[in-house]
C-alpha positions as semicolon CSV with decimal commas, in nm:
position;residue;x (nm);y (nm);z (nm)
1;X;6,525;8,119;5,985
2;X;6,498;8,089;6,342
3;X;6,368;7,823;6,583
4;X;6,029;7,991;6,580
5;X;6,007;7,986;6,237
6;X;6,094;7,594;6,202
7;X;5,781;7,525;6,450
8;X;5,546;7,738;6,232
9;X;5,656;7,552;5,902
10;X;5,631;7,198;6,101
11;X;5,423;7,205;6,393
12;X;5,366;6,849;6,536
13;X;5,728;6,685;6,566
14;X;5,873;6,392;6,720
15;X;6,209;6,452;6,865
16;X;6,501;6,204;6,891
17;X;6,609;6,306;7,294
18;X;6,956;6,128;7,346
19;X;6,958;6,271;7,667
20;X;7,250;6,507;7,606
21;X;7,241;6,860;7,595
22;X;7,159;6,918;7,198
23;X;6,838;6,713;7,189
24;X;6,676;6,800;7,524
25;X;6,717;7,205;7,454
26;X;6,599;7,079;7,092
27;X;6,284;6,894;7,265
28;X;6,249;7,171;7,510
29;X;6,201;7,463;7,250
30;X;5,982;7,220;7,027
31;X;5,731;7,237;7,316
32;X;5,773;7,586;7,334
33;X;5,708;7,676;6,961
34;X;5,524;7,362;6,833
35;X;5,172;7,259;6,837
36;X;5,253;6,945;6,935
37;X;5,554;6,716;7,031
38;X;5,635;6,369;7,189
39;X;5,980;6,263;7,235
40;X;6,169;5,986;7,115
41;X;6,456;5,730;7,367
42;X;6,609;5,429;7,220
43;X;6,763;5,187;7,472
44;X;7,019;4,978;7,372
45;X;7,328;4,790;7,505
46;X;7,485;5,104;7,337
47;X;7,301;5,404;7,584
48;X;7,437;5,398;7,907
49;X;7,133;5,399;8,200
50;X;7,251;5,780;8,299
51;X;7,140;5,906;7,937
52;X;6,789;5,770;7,993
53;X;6,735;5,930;8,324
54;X;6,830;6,271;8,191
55;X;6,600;6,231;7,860
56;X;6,312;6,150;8,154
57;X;6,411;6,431;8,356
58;X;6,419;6,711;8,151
59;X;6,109;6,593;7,969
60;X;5,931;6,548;8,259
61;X;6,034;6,932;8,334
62;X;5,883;7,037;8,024
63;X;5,605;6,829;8,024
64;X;5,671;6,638;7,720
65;X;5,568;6,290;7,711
66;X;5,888;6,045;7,650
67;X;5,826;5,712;7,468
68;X;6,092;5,448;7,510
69;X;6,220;5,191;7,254
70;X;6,405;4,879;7,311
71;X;6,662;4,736;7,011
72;X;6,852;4,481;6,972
73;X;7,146;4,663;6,866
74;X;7,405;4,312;6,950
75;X;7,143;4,105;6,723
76;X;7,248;4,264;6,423
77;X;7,600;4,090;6,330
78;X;7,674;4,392;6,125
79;X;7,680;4,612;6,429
80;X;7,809;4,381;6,650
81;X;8,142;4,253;6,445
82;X;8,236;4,636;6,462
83;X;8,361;4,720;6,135
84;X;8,399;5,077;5,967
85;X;8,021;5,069;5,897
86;X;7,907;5,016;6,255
87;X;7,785;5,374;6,317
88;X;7,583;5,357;5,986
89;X;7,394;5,009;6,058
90;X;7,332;5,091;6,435
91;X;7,206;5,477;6,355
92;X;6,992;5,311;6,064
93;X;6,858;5,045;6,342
94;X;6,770;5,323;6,607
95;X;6,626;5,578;6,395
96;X;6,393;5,319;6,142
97;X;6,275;5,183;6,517
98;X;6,200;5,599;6,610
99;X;6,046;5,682;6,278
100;X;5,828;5,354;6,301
101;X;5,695;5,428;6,629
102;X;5,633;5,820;6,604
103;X;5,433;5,735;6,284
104;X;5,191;5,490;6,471
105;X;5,163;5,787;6,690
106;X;5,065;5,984;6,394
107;X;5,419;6,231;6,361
108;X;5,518;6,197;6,043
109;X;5,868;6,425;6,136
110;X;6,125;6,318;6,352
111;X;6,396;6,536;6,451
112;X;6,757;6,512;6,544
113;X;6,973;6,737;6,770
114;X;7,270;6,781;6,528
115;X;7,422;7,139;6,539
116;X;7,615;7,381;6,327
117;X;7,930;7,336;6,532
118;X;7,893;6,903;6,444
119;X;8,109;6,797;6,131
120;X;7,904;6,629;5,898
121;X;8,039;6,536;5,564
122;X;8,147;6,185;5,593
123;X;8,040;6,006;5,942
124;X;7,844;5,715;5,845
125;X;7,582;5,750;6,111
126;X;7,488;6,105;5,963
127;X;7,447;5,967;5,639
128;X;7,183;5,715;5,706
129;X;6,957;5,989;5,936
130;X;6,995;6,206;5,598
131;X;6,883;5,862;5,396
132;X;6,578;5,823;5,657
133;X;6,487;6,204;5,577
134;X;6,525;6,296;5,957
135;X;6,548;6,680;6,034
136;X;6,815;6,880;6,232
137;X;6,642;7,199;6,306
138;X;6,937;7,316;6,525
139;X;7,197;7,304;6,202
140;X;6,963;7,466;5,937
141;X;6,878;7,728;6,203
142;X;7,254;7,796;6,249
143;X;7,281;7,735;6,579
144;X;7,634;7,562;6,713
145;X;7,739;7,438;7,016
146;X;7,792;7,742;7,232
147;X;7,484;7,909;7,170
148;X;7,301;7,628;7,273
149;X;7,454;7,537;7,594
150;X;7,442;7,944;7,676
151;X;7,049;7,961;7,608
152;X;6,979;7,645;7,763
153;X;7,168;7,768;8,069
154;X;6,911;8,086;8,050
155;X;6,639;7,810;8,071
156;X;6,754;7,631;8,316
157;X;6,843;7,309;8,139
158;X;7,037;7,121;8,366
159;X;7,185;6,947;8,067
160;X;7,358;7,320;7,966
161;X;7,681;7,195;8,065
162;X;7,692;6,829;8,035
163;X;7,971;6,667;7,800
164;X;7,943;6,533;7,494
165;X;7,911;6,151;7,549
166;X;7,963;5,933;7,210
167;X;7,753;5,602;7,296
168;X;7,948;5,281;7,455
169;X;8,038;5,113;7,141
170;X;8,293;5,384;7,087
171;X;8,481;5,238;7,321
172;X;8,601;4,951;7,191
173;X;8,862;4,962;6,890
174;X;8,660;4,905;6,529
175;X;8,727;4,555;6,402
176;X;8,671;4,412;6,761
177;X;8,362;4,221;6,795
178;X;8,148;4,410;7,025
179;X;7,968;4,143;7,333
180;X;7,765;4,340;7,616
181;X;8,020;4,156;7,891
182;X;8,273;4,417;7,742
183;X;7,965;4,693;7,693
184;X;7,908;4,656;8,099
185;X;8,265;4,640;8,206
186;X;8,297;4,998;8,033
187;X;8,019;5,110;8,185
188;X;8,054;5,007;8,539
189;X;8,372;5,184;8,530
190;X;8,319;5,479;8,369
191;X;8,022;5,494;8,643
192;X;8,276;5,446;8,883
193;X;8,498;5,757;8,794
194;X;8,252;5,988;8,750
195;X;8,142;5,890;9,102
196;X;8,529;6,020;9,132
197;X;8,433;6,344;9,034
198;X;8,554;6,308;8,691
199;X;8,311;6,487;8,395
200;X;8,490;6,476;8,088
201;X;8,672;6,106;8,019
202;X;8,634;5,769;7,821
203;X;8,767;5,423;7,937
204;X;8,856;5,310;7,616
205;X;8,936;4,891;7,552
206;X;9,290;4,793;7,451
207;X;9,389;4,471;7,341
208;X;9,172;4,375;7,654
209;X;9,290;4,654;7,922
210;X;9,130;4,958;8,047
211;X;9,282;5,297;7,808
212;X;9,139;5,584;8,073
213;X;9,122;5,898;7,853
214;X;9,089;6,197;8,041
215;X;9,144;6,558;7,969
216;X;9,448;6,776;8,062
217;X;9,225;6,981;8,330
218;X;9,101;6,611;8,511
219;X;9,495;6,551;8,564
220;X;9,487;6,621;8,905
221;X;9,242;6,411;9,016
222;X;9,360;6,132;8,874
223;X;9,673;6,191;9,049
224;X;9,539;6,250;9,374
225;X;9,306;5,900;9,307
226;X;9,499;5,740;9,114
227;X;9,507;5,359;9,374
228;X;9,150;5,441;9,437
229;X;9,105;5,416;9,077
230;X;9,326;5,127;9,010
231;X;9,093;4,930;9,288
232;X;8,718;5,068;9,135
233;X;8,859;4,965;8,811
234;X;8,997;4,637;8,876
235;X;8,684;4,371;8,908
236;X;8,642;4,499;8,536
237;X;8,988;4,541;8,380
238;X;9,315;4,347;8,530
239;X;9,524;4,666;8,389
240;X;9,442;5,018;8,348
241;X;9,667;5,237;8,152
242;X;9,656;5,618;8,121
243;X;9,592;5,853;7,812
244;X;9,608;6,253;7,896
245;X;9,404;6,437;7,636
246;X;9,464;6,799;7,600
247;X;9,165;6,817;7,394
248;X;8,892;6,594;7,245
């Protein structure tokens, strides 16, 4: 089965657009194929404002209408103490909040961008989209990573190339109590380094410093910036240490 033949079987969809590039080539061939689509944004203190702007971008390009959803995600104490079962409560709270909206709008499917290339077994935030009956088109159509980023390059999907981007709470070691002080302070400076010029990265919180994470390839411009990052970075951490990923 291809993505053709998903938007035969289910032709009026509502799509859950992160803003990455998974779920806006996902929303972007759901207007192409389906009858009918509307698309799906949940702002949190988790969603930095960047992944909004894309989602309203590249529906805007495609002419899909975007509805916007505001949750508490830090009023839940389950989500915000941080334990092991943080991904499942907060995916649970984002996705009941989707599903309840796009079903006043009268979709009674709401897809997901999850690929082929994502592991699946046991992350606790896939299990409770599977418990909510949400659909990932993109997987059962056997389509991974590569693929999509090379045909949504062919469509000119400015998202094609855009890193994968794990939400803010990722940030912060599990077992810390998550407060949105800490949420901003990661994001103010993680919007400071890409300003940088740096694409692929986290700033990670450690025992109250900043952990920068970069990749092996981003090496060199930390070391040609690395006071100029040491000042951006210090109204939000008083020490910044350094983590060189070869991979991720």
């Amino acid at each position: 089965m291809d993505l053709r033949d998903f938007f035969n079987k289910h032709p009026r969809v509502a799509v859950a657009c992160s803003g990455g590039v998974d779920s806006t080539f996902l929303m972007v061939q759901a207007k192409k194929y389906a009858k009918d689509v509307k698309a799906y944004f949940v702002q949190s203190a988790f969603q930095p404002g960047f992944e909004l702007e894309d989602a309203r971008k590249c529906c805007e390009k495609a002419g899909v209408k975007l509805c916007v959803i505001k949750v508490d995600v830090l009023g839940d104490r389950r989500i915000a103490d941080n334990s092991a079962d943080r991904c499942y409560y907060c995916k649970k709270a984002l996705f009941e909040a989707m599903i309840k909206a796009a079903g006043e709008d009268g979709y009674t499917i709401l897809l997901e961008g999850t690929n082929a290339s994502d592991d699946e077994d046991d992350r606790p935030g896939m299990r409770a989209l599977r418990a909510l009956g949400v659909y990932f088109p993109l997987r059962e159509c056997g389509m991974g990573k590569a693929e999509i980023r090379k045909q949504a390059k062919e469509e000119g999907i400015f998202t094609h190339a855009k890193p994968a981007y794990a939400c803010l709470a990722t940030r912060i070691p599990v077992g810390t109590p998550i407060t949105a002080d800490m949420l901003n302070r990661v994001e103010e400076s993680e919007r400071a380094l890409f300003a940088m010029g740096f694409k692929d990265f986290r700033v990670r919180v450690y025992h109250g410093a900043a952990r920068l994470q970069i990749c092996g390839e981003e090496w060199q411009i930390f070391s040609e910036k690395r006071r100029e990052i040491a000042k951006a970075l210090q109204p939000f951490f008083s020490e910044v240490f350094l983590d060189i990923l070869v991979e991720r």
